[in-house]
Amino acid sequence: MILRSLEIENFRIFQKSEFEFGERLNVVYGPNGQGKTTLLEAISVTCLTKSFRTRQDTDLIRHGQTFFRVVAHFRDDMGVERTVEIRFDRSSGKRILLDRSRVISAAEHVGTFPVVVLSPDDDEITMGPPERRRRFINIVLSQLDRSYLALLQEYVRVLKQRNAILQEARESRFGLSKKVEPWNQKFFQIGREITNRRARFVEALNLKAAPILSELTTGAESLEIRYEPSFRPEWDSYEKFSAFLDENLNLEIVRGTSLFGPHRDEVLFLLNGVELRRFGSRGQHRSCLLALKIAEYRMLLEGKGESPIFLLDDVYGEIDEFRERALNDYFGELRQVFITSHQRDIKFNISHDLMQKIHYIHMDMANLASQEEVFEP
Amino acid sequence: MNLSSPSLEKLIAELAKLPGIGRKSAQRLAFYLLKQPQEEVENLARALIEVKQKTRTCSVCFNLTEGDPCPICRDEQRDRQTLCVVEEAHDIFAIEKLGQYRGLYHVLGGVLSPLDGVDPEHLHIRELVERCRQNVKEVIIATSPSAEGDVTALYLAKLLRPLGVKVTRIARGIPTGSDLEYVDEMTLLRALEGRSTLE
Ligand SMILES: [Zn+2]
């Protein structure tokens, strides 16, 4: 799939801008603070309905405005032109309009235009807290699996409802067991389903990423990705789960929150049998992340039958010889790539055809200012 | 906006309060109404006042009605051993339009939602249990296919089953997150036909 052009309105520093893109490598260059990352962010919003930089959609609205709007024109691998418009309004929320005619939900949309993002923030996937790994899995799995996002949204809803009951129980336990029981049942049903899908996904991810890491390190490192679900395997029926919850209900009431479920899942990355997060070197973290991202790309490509777009934010400032070689080895298989860079000329040597057709997008104050409305309050 | 007519401005403001009506639609409607003959506008105004004065809830099923009990509850031709449980009275409209269902209804007045402070005692559940003690054989739960709708169904099933009532749930053919009101008729019909017994 190719992103051909993008219209942006009231999105962070952009007032109203239009961009055209090249079919292979797009280099977005200019000094910092001129909207390079924001352009990539707007692209990710058209694919994921969410930014890779913030969970708060209101953060994306330009200062003093009430809404933002992004319109992307894609051409899929079959050659069909597709359009998606995402509009977020402070008061009425988000609206996704596909092909100018059909209003769809986020759960329906995500995965239609697959995307892989690699930003400095992604270091947290291997280094940060468990929620960063769950988020990584959620983003890939939501794109791969048509019903996963809806399932996840429903889970979050049930979790909030259940937590509300637990918090209320701190005041009064009157009728508590009767009240919480049906929520437990739904919680188990959805939680089990999410756990199963994550387990299958992590297994597939491992199969894809391990050989890549092995190649990257010329066989020196072997990767194992291990899913550690909060739901124990022995809870194979609701009765068993329910009995366990009953035993731990007091603890949950004291904490005022649900202590068991997919929102507590962990994923471990083991390098040569040693936990990467605790013992890994910076280089090991980076090669692992790169292997994950290439694996993500390949899984989406195979799973969707559509080549994802690849967004590479600001990693070039710190490119080293290792990554240069890695990019050289793997970039050839990517279809359309967007990278941000300080300079126009990227300071590394990539031989394949991706480098032959570079489309440059210059971002600077003048460029932005020309699109700015002159307005003094 | 600075309109020369405060009464027109007032009408636009009132119309804009209606669900799904934005400021622009409200203006269009207001100007449309202004162009209508005096009689038409008075008919509309009277209809608005009458519906508010005359409509009440049925003391048996909590449907909206002018007479009590409602015409559905009074209809001796209907199957009095089957109850269809819905969230709101407008869900009855959606199912009645199909012309397929011949039983009676029970309006809950919402779904369980601890986040919004909606507990069983805030819904017409006690009244439903009372009705089920009197010769009801099957209860079809047609709450919306949301987490809350499902959990309400589970709660009711647990409550009603000991009374010897068969409790079924309409199939999840309905897209998640949608109100019954907005589901097209074929989907709703299939959902009613494909209902399953709640475990
Ligand atoms: Zn009635």
mmCIF file of N, CA and C and ligand atoms in Angstrom, chain B residues 57-65 67-74 92 104-105 131, ligand 1:
data_model
loop_
_atom_site.group_PDB
_atom_site.id
_atom_site.type_symbol
_atom_site.label_atom_id
_atom_site.label_comp_id
_atom_site.label_asym_id
_atom_site.label_seq_id
_atom_site.Cartn_x
_atom_site.Cartn_y
_atom_site.Cartn_z
ATOM 1 N N THR B 57 -46.211 5.640 31.619
ATOM 2 C CA THR B 57 -45.683 4.287 31.464
ATOM 3 C C THR B 57 -46.716 3.281 31.923
ATOM 4 N N CYS B 58 -46.748 2.160 31.226
ATOM 5 C CA CYS B 58 -47.652 1.056 31.543
ATOM 6 C C CYS B 58 -47.249 0.483 32.901
ATOM 7 N N SER B 59 -48.210 0.245 33.755
ATOM 8 C CA SER B 59 -47.891 -0.224 35.110
ATOM 9 C C SER B 59 -47.480 -1.704 35.104
ATOM 10 N N VAL B 60 -47.719 -2.388 33.978
ATOM 11 C CA VAL B 60 -47.342 -3.808 33.900
ATOM 12 C C VAL B 60 -45.959 -3.965 33.267
ATOM 13 N N CYS B 61 -45.765 -3.369 32.081
ATOM 14 C CA CYS B 61 -44.538 -3.639 31.324
ATOM 15 C C CYS B 61 -43.634 -2.414 31.178
ATOM 16 N N PHE B 62 -44.103 -1.241 31.612
ATOM 17 C CA PHE B 62 -43.332 0.013 31.545
ATOM 18 C C PHE B 62 -43.124 0.529 30.124
ATOM 19 N N ASN B 63 -43.959 0.023 29.220
ATOM 20 C CA ASN B 63 -44.012 0.592 27.877
ATOM 21 C C ASN B 63 -44.626 1.995 27.966
ATOM 22 N N LEU B 64 -44.395 2.831 26.965
ATOM 23 C CA LEU B 64 -45.042 4.140 26.922
ATOM 24 C C LEU B 64 -46.447 3.971 26.357
ATOM 25 N N THR B 65 -47.420 4.585 26.998
ATOM 26 C CA THR B 65 -48.811 4.354 26.611
ATOM 27 C C THR B 65 -49.690 5.508 27.046
ATOM 28 N N GLY B 67 -53.222 4.678 27.600
ATOM 29 C CA GLY B 67 -54.080 3.945 28.527
ATOM 30 C C GLY B 67 -53.242 2.997 29.356
ATOM 31 N N ASP B 68 -53.732 2.629 30.514
ATOM 32 C CA ASP B 68 -52.985 1.701 31.369
ATOM 33 C C ASP B 68 -53.876 0.527 31.712
ATOM 34 N N PRO B 69 -53.472 -0.730 31.508
ATOM 35 C CA PRO B 69 -52.224 -1.146 30.842
ATOM 36 C C PRO B 69 -52.188 -0.767 29.365
ATOM 37 N N CYS B 70 -50.994 -0.938 28.781
ATOM 38 C CA CYS B 70 -50.801 -0.547 27.390
ATOM 39 C C CYS B 70 -51.528 -1.508 26.456
ATOM 40 N N PRO B 71 -51.765 -1.122 25.198
ATOM 41 C CA PRO B 71 -52.498 -1.991 24.255
ATOM 42 C C PRO B 71 -51.866 -3.371 24.088
ATOM 43 N N ILE B 72 -50.549 -3.456 24.200
ATOM 44 C CA ILE B 72 -49.901 -4.762 24.039
ATOM 45 C C ILE B 72 -50.263 -5.657 25.223
ATOM 46 N N CYS B 73 -50.167 -5.109 26.426
ATOM 47 C CA CYS B 73 -50.513 -5.892 27.619
ATOM 48 C C CYS B 73 -51.995 -6.296 27.621
ATOM 49 N N ARG B 74 -52.862 -5.442 27.016
ATOM 50 C CA ARG B 74 -54.305 -5.726 27.007
ATOM 51 C C ARG B 74 -54.692 -6.727 25.934
ATOM 52 N N ILE B 92 -39.207 -1.522 21.899
ATOM 53 C CA ILE B 92 -40.447 -2.235 21.570
ATOM 54 C C ILE B 92 -40.897 -1.858 20.159
ATOM 55 N N LEU B 104 -45.396 -10.754 25.070
ATOM 56 C CA LEU B 104 -45.472 -9.469 25.753
ATOM 57 C C LEU B 104 -44.058 -8.930 25.999
ATOM 58 N N TYR B 105 -43.984 -7.725 26.546
ATOM 59 C CA TYR B 105 -42.682 -7.082 26.778
ATOM 60 C C TYR B 105 -42.466 -6.741 28.248
ATOM 61 N N ARG B 131 -43.630 -10.776 37.658
ATOM 62 C CA ARG B 131 -44.375 -11.257 36.485
ATOM 63 C C ARG B 131 -44.008 -12.697 36.172
HETATM 64 ZN ZN ZN C 1 -47.790 -2.869 29.048
#
